[in-house]
Amino acid sequence: MNRIENIDYVSEIKRLKKEKNAIILAHYYQTGDIQDIADFIGDSLALSQKAASTDADIILFAGVRFMAETAKILSPRKKVLIPDMNAGCSLADSCKAEDFKKFIDENPGRTIVTYVNTNIDIKVLSDIICTSSNAIPIIESLPAGEKILFGPDRNLGNYILNKTGRDIVVWNGACHVHEEFSLEAILKIKGENPEAKIIVHPECELPVRMVADYIGSTAALLKFTKTDNAETYIVGTEPGIIHQMKKENPGKRFIPAPPRDSTCGCNECSFMKLITIGKIYKCLRDEKPEILIDSEVLEKARKPIIRMMEISEKSGL
Ligand code: 13P
Ligand code: SF4
């Protein structure tokens, strides 16, 4: 039981959720205890779709800030809460609006497609947003020959460039978690477990993607483990996802891909891990911190997100 200051967080959270008609949305990178109290667990795309369709009055987002902001943009009349405003994203922070504007000016005449892992001022500059689940269908929905500028993740950008063969220039940003995986350590584990399949997120670097048996978003990786017949997987993404993989595949074995520095624990997203059960309880009780976005900025950021939602729906995602 999660009990501090004599408060049973889990039952208090359940009570507050009911009393306030609130819903908890959690990303797969949250810790297992948080995933277990969530009403809905998903990848960035599924969480956005849920935020857009829920009839709850309050959305408490157990994830990072850009995800909660996307929820607010899709449900502007709802109260959207995040238990820790410092839950940022190193990838989003690797792309500052001023520098990105310059990059756009240096590459004129291109459609601006950005990964949802950005701060809101980048969304305002974008024509279409994508997630790791729908990046390829979004690019393919654009007319052949259309020139594209993609940011901020260089690994996802190069992955979709190779997959689609389109004319794409890519911003040079990256996520600190996915660039930390050690190819050598992954291959060592594979050597010790030759039957294991290597499954990785497209934010991983090319050498890691090249040895992978399967590449996909967190939701796609989870689905793969359920439909594939291997018994053991080496998982090249934030290890929070392994909680659901184990729950949905009893009997299978999941080995987190290790980081280069075996002493740092840096295959975990420190921003995601800022969210705790205790902070969720206080956030729901006090209804803060709340995501607030200037209405003009919200409207501008909404257009490219709605385009993403429409293309995803047409693609059956
Ligand atoms: P998903 O699109 O798989 O949810 O990934 C989000 C993310 O932050 C990856 O680091
Ligand atoms: Fe951002 Fe990387 Fe954390 Fe995902 S894992 S939220 S991209 S810092």
PDB file of N, CA, C and O and ligand atoms in Angstrom, residues 27-29 42-45 64 66-67 89 91 115-117 131-133 175 178 201 203 216-219 237 272, ligand 1:
ATOM      1  N   HIS A  27       1.144   7.743 -19.448  1.00  0.00           N
ATOM      2  CA  HIS A  27       2.005   7.230 -20.531  1.00  0.00           C
ATOM      3  C   HIS A  27       2.677   5.942 -20.066  1.00  0.00           C
ATOM      4  O   HIS A  27       2.864   5.718 -18.871  1.00  0.00           O
ATOM      5  N   TYR A  28       3.044   5.112 -21.040  1.00  0.00           N
ATOM      6  CA  TYR A  28       3.701   3.830 -20.727  1.00  0.00           C
ATOM      7  C   TYR A  28       5.028   3.984 -19.981  1.00  0.00           C
ATOM      8  O   TYR A  28       5.540   3.006 -19.459  1.00  0.00           O
ATOM      9  N   TYR A  29       5.615   5.167 -19.979  1.00  0.00           N
ATOM     10  CA  TYR A  29       6.893   5.360 -19.282  1.00  0.00           C
ATOM     11  C   TYR A  29       6.711   5.684 -17.796  1.00  0.00           C
ATOM     12  O   TYR A  29       7.696   5.886 -17.087  1.00  0.00           O
ATOM     13  N   GLY A  42      -1.422   4.708 -22.458  1.00  0.00           N
ATOM     14  CA  GLY A  42      -1.215   4.662 -23.903  1.00  0.00           C
ATOM     15  C   GLY A  42       0.057   5.327 -24.339  1.00  0.00           C
ATOM     16  O   GLY A  42       0.829   5.836 -23.523  1.00  0.00           O
ATOM     17  N   ASP A  43       0.268   5.328 -25.666  1.00  0.00           N
ATOM     18  CA  ASP A  43       1.376   6.084 -26.243  1.00  0.00           C
ATOM     19  C   ASP A  43       0.865   7.498 -26.530  1.00  0.00           C
ATOM     20  O   ASP A  43      -0.315   7.810 -26.266  1.00  0.00           O
ATOM     21  N   SER A  44       1.707   8.347 -27.060  1.00  0.00           N
ATOM     22  CA  SER A  44       1.329   9.752 -27.249  1.00  0.00           C
ATOM     23  C   SER A  44       0.066   9.907 -28.091  1.00  0.00           C
ATOM     24  O   SER A  44      -0.782  10.740 -27.780  1.00  0.00           O
ATOM     25  N   LEU A  45      -0.054   9.095 -29.154  1.00  0.00           N
ATOM     26  CA  LEU A  45      -1.226   9.241 -30.023  1.00  0.00           C
ATOM     27  C   LEU A  45      -2.499   8.795 -29.310  1.00  0.00           C
ATOM     28  O   LEU A  45      -3.500   9.529 -29.284  1.00  0.00           O
ATOM     29  N   VAL A  64       4.589  13.722 -19.445  1.00  0.00           N
ATOM     30  CA  VAL A  64       5.387  14.964 -19.469  1.00  0.00           C
ATOM     31  C   VAL A  64       4.557  16.130 -20.022  1.00  0.00           C
ATOM     32  O   VAL A  64       3.465  15.939 -20.548  1.00  0.00           O
ATOM     33  N   PHE A  66       4.616  18.273 -22.557  1.00  0.00           N
ATOM     34  CA  PHE A  66       4.095  18.445 -23.928  1.00  0.00           C
ATOM     35  C   PHE A  66       2.862  17.565 -24.138  1.00  0.00           C
ATOM     36  O   PHE A  66       1.974  17.902 -24.926  1.00  0.00           O
ATOM     37  N   MET A  67       2.781  16.445 -23.436  1.00  0.00           N
ATOM     38  CA  MET A  67       1.623  15.556 -23.577  1.00  0.00           C
ATOM     39  C   MET A  67       0.388  16.187 -22.925  1.00  0.00           C
ATOM     40  O   MET A  67      -0.710  16.158 -23.494  1.00  0.00           O
ATOM     41  N   CYS A  89      10.998  17.629 -21.292  1.00  0.00           N
ATOM     42  CA  CYS A  89      11.445  16.603 -22.240  1.00  0.00           C
ATOM     43  C   CYS A  89      12.733  17.126 -22.872  1.00  0.00           C
ATOM     44  O   CYS A  89      12.747  18.233 -23.426  1.00  0.00           O
ATOM     45  N   LEU A  91      14.207  16.182 -25.493  1.00  0.00           N
ATOM     46  CA  LEU A  91      14.058  16.314 -26.947  1.00  0.00           C
ATOM     47  C   LEU A  91      13.355  17.633 -27.286  1.00  0.00           C
ATOM     48  O   LEU A  91      13.814  18.391 -28.151  1.00  0.00           O
ATOM     49  N   TYR A 115       7.295  16.431 -34.702  1.00  0.00           N
ATOM     50  CA  TYR A 115       6.974  15.388 -33.731  1.00  0.00           C
ATOM     51  C   TYR A 115       6.264  16.088 -32.575  1.00  0.00           C
ATOM     52  O   TYR A 115       6.622  17.216 -32.215  1.00  0.00           O
ATOM     53  N   VAL A 116       5.310  15.420 -31.959  1.00  0.00           N
ATOM     54  CA  VAL A 116       4.531  16.029 -30.865  1.00  0.00           C
ATOM     55  C   VAL A 116       5.422  16.386 -29.660  1.00  0.00           C
ATOM     56  O   VAL A 116       5.060  17.229 -28.838  1.00  0.00           O
ATOM     57  N   ASN A 117       6.613  15.774 -29.576  1.00  0.00           N
ATOM     58  CA  ASN A 117       7.546  16.052 -28.463  1.00  0.00           C
ATOM     59  C   ASN A 117       8.217  17.414 -28.666  1.00  0.00           C
ATOM     60  O   ASN A 117       9.417  17.510 -28.927  1.00  0.00           O
ATOM     61  N   THR A 131       3.132  11.730 -34.288  1.00  0.00           N
ATOM     62  CA  THR A 131       3.710  11.002 -33.154  1.00  0.00           C
ATOM     63  C   THR A 131       4.520   9.859 -33.761  1.00  0.00           C
ATOM     64  O   THR A 131       4.524   9.679 -34.992  1.00  0.00           O
ATOM     65  N   SER A 132       5.136   9.059 -32.916  1.00  0.00           N
ATOM     66  CA  SER A 132       5.922   7.953 -33.482  1.00  0.00           C
ATOM     67  C   SER A 132       5.002   6.884 -34.083  1.00  0.00           C
ATOM     68  O   SER A 132       5.418   6.114 -34.934  1.00  0.00           O
ATOM     69  N   SER A 133       3.727   6.868 -33.697  1.00  0.00           N
ATOM     70  CA  SER A 133       2.764   5.893 -34.245  1.00  0.00           C
ATOM     71  C   SER A 133       2.320   6.239 -35.660  1.00  0.00           C
ATOM     72  O   SER A 133       2.038   5.348 -36.449  1.00  0.00           O
ATOM     73  N   CYS A 175      16.686  12.679 -28.070  1.00  0.00           N
ATOM     74  CA  CYS A 175      16.229  12.389 -26.709  1.00  0.00           C
ATOM     75  C   CYS A 175      17.378  11.765 -25.920  1.00  0.00           C
ATOM     76  O   CYS A 175      18.033  10.838 -26.418  1.00  0.00           O
ATOM     77  N   HIS A 178      16.946   7.732 -25.411  1.00  0.00           N
ATOM     78  CA  HIS A 178      17.082   6.809 -26.537  1.00  0.00           C
ATOM     79  C   HIS A 178      18.458   6.844 -27.183  1.00  0.00           C
ATOM     80  O   HIS A 178      18.823   5.922 -27.910  1.00  0.00           O
ATOM     81  N   HIS A 201      12.450   1.618 -30.121  1.00  0.00           N
ATOM     82  CA  HIS A 201      11.685   2.812 -30.499  1.00  0.00           C
ATOM     83  C   HIS A 201      12.451   3.540 -31.620  1.00  0.00           C
ATOM     84  O   HIS A 201      13.686   3.523 -31.624  1.00  0.00           O
ATOM     85  N   GLU A 203      13.202   6.477 -31.934  1.00  0.00           N
ATOM     86  CA  GLU A 203      14.093   7.537 -31.431  1.00  0.00           C
ATOM     87  C   GLU A 203      15.503   7.012 -31.156  1.00  0.00           C
ATOM     88  O   GLU A 203      16.399   7.787 -30.827  1.00  0.00           O
ATOM     89  N   GLY A 216       9.143   0.403 -33.476  1.00  0.00           N
ATOM     90  CA  GLY A 216       7.808   0.998 -33.397  1.00  0.00           C
ATOM     91  C   GLY A 216       7.643   1.880 -32.173  1.00  0.00           C
ATOM     92  O   GLY A 216       8.507   1.929 -31.286  1.00  0.00           O
ATOM     93  N   SER A 217       6.513   2.574 -32.148  1.00  0.00           N
ATOM     94  CA  SER A 217       6.156   3.410 -30.997  1.00  0.00           C
ATOM     95  C   SER A 217       5.942   2.492 -29.791  1.00  0.00           C
ATOM     96  O   SER A 217       5.888   1.262 -29.933  1.00  0.00           O
ATOM     97  N   THR A 218       5.783   3.079 -28.618  1.00  0.00           N
ATOM     98  CA  THR A 218       5.589   2.244 -27.424  1.00  0.00           C
ATOM     99  C   THR A 218       4.377   1.321 -27.593  1.00  0.00           C
ATOM    100  O   THR A 218       4.443   0.139 -27.262  1.00  0.00           O
ATOM    101  N   ALA A 219       3.265   1.865 -28.135  1.00  0.00           N
ATOM    102  CA  ALA A 219       2.056   1.039 -28.316  1.00  0.00           C
ATOM    103  C   ALA A 219       2.330  -0.077 -29.332  1.00  0.00           C
ATOM    104  O   ALA A 219       1.893  -1.216 -29.153  1.00  0.00           O
ATOM    105  N   THR A 237      13.663   0.879 -25.344  1.00  0.00           N
ATOM    106  CA  THR A 237      12.956   2.141 -25.091  1.00  0.00           C
ATOM    107  C   THR A 237      12.909   2.288 -23.572  1.00  0.00           C
ATOM    108  O   THR A 237      13.454   1.449 -22.849  1.00  0.00           O
ATOM    109  N   MET A 272       9.819  11.837 -16.907  1.00  0.00           N
ATOM    110  CA  MET A 272       8.629  10.993 -16.662  1.00  0.00           C
ATOM    111  C   MET A 272       8.578  10.568 -15.194  1.00  0.00           C
ATOM    112  O   MET A 272       7.517  10.496 -14.588  1.00  0.00           O
TER     113      MET A 272
HETATM  114  P1  13P B   1       5.394   7.317 -27.978  1.00  0.00           P
HETATM  115  O1  13P B   1       5.011   8.073 -29.214  1.00  0.00           O
HETATM  116  O2  13P B   1       5.724   5.897 -28.292  1.00  0.00           O
HETATM  117  O3  13P B   1       4.390   7.490 -26.911  1.00  0.00           O
HETATM  118  O4  13P B   1       6.767   7.925 -27.441  1.00  0.00           O
HETATM  119  C1  13P B   1       6.787   9.116 -26.742  1.00  0.00           C
HETATM  120  C2  13P B   1       8.105   9.431 -26.240  1.00  0.00           C
HETATM  121  O5  13P B   1       8.284  10.380 -25.507  1.00  0.00           O
HETATM  122  C3  13P B   1       9.222   8.613 -26.660  1.00  0.00           C
HETATM  123  O6  13P B   1      10.342   8.972 -25.961  1.00  0.00           O
END
